[in-house]
Coordinates of C-alpha atoms and ligand atoms in Angstrom, one line a residue:
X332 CA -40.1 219.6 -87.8
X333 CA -36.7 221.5 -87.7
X334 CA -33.3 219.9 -87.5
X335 CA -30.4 222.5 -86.4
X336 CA -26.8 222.2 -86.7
X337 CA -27.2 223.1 -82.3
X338 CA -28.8 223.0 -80.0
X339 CA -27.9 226.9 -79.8
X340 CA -29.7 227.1 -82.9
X341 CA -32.8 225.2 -81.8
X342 CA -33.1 227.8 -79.1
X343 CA -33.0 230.4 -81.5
X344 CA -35.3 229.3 -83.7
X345 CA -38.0 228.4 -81.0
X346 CA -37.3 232.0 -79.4
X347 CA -37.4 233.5 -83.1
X348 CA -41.2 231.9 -83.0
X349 CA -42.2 233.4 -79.7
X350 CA -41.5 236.8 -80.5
X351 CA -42.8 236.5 -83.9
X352 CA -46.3 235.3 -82.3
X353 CA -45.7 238.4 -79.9
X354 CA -44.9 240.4 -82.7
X355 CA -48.2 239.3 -84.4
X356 CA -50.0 239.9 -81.4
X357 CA -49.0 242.3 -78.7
X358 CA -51.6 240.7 -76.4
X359 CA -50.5 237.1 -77.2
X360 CA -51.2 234.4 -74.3
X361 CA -47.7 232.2 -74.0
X362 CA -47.7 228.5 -72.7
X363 CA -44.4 228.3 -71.1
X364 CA -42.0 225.3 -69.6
X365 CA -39.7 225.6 -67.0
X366 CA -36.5 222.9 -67.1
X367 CA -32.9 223.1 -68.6
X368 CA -33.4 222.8 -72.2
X369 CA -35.6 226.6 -72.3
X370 CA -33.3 228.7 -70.5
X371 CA -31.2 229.6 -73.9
X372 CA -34.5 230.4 -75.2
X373 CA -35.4 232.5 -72.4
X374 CA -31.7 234.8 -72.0
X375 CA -32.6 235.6 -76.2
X376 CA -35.9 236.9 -75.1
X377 CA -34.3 239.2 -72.6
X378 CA -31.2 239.9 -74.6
X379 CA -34.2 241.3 -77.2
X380 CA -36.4 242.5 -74.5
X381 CA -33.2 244.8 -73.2
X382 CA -32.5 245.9 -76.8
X383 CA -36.0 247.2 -77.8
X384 CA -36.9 244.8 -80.0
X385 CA -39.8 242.9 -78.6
X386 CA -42.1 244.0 -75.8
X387 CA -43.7 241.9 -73.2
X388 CA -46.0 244.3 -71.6
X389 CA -49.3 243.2 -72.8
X390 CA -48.5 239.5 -73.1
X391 CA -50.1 236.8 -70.6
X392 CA -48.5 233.5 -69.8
X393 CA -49.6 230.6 -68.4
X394 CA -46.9 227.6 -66.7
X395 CA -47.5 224.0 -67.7
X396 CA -46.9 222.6 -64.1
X397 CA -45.6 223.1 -60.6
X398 CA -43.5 220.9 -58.2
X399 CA -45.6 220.0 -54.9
X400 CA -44.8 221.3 -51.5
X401 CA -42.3 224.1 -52.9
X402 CA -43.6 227.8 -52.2
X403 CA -42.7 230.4 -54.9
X404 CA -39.9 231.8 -52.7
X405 CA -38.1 228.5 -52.7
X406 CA -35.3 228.7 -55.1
X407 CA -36.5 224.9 -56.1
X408 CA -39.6 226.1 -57.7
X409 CA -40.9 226.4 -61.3
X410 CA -42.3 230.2 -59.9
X411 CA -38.8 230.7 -58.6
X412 CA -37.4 229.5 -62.3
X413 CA -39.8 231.6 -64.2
X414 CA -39.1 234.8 -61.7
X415 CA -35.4 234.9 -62.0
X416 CA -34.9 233.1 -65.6
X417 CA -37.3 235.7 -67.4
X418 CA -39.9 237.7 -65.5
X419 CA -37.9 239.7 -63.8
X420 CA -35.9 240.7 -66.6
X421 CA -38.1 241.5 -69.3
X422 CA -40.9 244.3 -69.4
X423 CA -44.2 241.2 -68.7
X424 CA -46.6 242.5 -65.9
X425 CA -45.9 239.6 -63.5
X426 CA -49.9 239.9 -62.6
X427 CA -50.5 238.6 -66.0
X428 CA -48.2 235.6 -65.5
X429 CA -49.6 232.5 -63.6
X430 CA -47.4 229.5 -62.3
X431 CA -50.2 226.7 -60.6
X432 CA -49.5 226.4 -56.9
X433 CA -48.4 222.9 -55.7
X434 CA -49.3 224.3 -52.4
X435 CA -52.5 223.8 -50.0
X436 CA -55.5 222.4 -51.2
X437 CA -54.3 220.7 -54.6
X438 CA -57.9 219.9 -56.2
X439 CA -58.7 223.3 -55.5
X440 CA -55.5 224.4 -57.3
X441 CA -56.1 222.1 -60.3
X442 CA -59.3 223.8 -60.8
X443 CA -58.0 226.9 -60.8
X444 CA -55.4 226.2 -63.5
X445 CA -58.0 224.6 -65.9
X446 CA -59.7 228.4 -65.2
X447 CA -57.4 230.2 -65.3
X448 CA -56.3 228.4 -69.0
X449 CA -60.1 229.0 -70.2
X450 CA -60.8 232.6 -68.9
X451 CA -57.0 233.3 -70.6
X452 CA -58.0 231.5 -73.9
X453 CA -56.3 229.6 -75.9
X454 CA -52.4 230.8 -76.2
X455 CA -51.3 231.6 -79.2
X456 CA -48.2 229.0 -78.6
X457 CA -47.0 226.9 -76.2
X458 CA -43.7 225.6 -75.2
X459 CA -42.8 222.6 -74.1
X460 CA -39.4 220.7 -73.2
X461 CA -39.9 216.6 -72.9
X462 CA -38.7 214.1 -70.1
X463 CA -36.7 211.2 -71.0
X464 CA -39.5 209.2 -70.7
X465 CA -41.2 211.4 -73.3
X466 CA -43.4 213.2 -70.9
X467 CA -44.8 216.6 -71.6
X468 CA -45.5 219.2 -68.7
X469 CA -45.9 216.3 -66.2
X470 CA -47.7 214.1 -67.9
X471 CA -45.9 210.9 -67.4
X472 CA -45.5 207.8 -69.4
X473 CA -48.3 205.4 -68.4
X474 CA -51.7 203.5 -68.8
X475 CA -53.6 206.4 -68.5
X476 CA -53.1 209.8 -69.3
X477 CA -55.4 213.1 -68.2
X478 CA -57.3 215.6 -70.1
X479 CA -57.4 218.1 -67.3
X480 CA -55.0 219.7 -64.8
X481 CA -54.1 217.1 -62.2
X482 CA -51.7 215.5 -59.4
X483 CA -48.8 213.0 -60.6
X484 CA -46.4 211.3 -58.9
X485 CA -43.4 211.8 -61.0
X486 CA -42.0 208.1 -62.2
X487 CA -38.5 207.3 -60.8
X488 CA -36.6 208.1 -64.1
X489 CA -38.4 211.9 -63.6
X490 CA -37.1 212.1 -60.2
X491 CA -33.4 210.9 -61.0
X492 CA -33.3 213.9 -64.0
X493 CA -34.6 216.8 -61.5
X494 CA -31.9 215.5 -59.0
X495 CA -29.7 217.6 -60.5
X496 CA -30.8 220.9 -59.6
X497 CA -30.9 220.0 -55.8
X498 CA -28.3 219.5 -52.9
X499 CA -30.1 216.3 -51.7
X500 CA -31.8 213.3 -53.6
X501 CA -34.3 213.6 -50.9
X502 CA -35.3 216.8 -51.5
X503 CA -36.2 216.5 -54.9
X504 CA -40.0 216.7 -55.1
X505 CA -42.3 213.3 -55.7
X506 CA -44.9 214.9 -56.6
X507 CA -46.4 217.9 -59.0
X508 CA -49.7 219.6 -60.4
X509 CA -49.3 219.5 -63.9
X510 CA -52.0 221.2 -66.9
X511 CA -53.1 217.9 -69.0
X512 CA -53.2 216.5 -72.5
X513 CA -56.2 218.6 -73.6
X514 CA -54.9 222.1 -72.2
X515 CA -51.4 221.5 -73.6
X516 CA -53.2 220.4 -77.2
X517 CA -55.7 223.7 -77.4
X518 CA -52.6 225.9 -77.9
X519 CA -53.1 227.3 -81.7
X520 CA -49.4 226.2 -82.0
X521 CA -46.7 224.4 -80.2
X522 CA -43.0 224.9 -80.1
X523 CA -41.1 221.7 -79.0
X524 CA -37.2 221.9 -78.4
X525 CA -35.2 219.2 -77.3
X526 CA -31.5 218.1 -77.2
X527 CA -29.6 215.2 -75.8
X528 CA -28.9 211.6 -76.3
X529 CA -31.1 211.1 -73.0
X530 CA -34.2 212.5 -75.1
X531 CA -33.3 209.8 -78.4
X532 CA -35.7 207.1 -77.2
X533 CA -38.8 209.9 -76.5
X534 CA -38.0 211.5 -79.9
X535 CA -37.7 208.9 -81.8
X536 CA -41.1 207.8 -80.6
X537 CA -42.4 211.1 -81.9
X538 CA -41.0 211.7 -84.7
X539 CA -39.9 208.6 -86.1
X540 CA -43.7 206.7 -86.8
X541 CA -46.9 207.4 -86.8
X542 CA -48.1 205.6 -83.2
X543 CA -49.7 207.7 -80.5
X544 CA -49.0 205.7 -76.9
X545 CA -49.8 206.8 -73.6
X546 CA -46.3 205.2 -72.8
X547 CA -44.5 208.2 -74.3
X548 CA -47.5 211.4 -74.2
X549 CA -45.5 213.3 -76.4
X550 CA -46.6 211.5 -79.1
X551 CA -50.2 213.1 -78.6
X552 CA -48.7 216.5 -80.2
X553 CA -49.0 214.1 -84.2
X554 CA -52.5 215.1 -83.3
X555 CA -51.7 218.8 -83.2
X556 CA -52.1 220.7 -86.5
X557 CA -49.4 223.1 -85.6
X558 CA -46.7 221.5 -83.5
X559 CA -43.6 222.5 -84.6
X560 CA -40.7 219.8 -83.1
X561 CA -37.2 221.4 -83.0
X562 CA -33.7 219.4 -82.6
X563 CA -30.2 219.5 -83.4
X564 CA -28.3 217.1 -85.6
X565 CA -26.9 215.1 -82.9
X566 CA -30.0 214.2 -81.3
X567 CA -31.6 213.6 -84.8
X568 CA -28.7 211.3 -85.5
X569 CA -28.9 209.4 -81.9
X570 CA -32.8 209.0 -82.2
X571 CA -32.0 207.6 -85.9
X572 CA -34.3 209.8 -87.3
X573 CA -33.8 210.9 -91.3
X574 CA -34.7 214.0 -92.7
Ligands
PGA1606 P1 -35.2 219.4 -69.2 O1 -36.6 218.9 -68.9 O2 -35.4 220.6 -70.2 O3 -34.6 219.8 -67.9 O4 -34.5 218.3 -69.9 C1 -37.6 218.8 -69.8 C2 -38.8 218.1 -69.3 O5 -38.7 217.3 -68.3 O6 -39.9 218.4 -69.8

């Protein structure tokens, strides 16, 4: 558990974590998360990428989730996000990256992710941003949550945060394939940044007892023996949570 003084410095530390676990291991496998809150992290893995000091050549990464019914070229699209946020710039072989496909035949596609996660093995970290209604990847707040790689339909208050990054209301995906509980929990460690007064009921929730609910999944990672939750002071302060 980390409390910064930014959320500047959240996404410092969690990109100081990723490189040392490159650094460790040339070869590490990487869980990554598309969304707002890692794009900080990502331009201080290029900005080191560009200056020599960290390599991505032999690394392999896996995507948490995938919005249904957007190919890869559409600027909408977690592929898209990865391509132009950090592939592209830094030195990874984009065959050894993997985004699932919310395209086609989607059972066959969630097969292929839980595959592709066990011929990969086990990353060495993954990271992970949470919704407002605590969700993790796609995993939604509900009765039920999955083990494996599956289809949800994303919960209105999902919907109304992605609306941002479209034109339309009505063009902001319903659906998406999304890794589950078990894939996200294997990682050997998990790095957890979040910031925002919209994220104080979720983070309080995890951080702030010791319940697990289905009703907010991201309180799954107090089973984790290596999750390591990073926010700034503000949020800490609006989820009421003490140091
Ligand atoms: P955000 O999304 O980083 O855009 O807030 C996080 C998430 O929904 O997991």
């Amino acid at each position: 558990m980390i409390v910064t003084k930014s959320y500047e410095d959240s996404c410092q530390r969690a990109a100081e974590l990723i490189e040392a676990a490159v650094l460790a291991n040339p070869q590490a496998k990487l869980g990554l998360a598309t969304g707002g809150t890692p794009l900080p992290i990502y331009r201080r893995l290029i900005e080191d990428c560009k200056a020599g000091k960290i390599s991505f050549a032999k690394v392999r990464t896996v995507n948490l989730d995938e919005y249904c019914g957007l190919n890869g070229s559409n600027t909408q699209s977690y592929r898209w996000f990865m391509d132009h946020n950090l592939f592209n710039e830094i030195d990874i072989d984009k065959t050894n990256t993997y985004v699932p496909s919310g395209l086609g035949d989607l059972a066959a596609n969630c097969r292929e992710v839980d595959k592709k996660v066990r011929e990969n093995g086990v990353p060495e970290l993954q990271l992970l941003g949470i919704g407002n209604n605590g969700h993790i990847g796609f995993n939604e707040a509900a009765d039920l949550l999955h083990t494996e790689t599956h289809i949800e339909q994303l919960t209105e208050s999902t919907i109304a945060a992605n609306a941002r990054f479209f034109d339309k209301s009505e063009d902001v995906p319903t659906q998406a394939i999304t890794m589950g509980l078990s894939s996200i929990l294997a990682a050997k460690s998990i790095v957890l940044v979040a910031t925002g007064a919209a994220k104080a009921a979720a983070i309080r929730g995890l951080l702030c007892n010791d319940e697990v609910t289905t009703q907010n999944p991201s309180t799954f990672l107090k089973l984790h023996p290596n999750a390591t939750i990073i926010i700034d002071a503000a949020l800490a302060t609006a989820a009421g949570y003490e140091n």
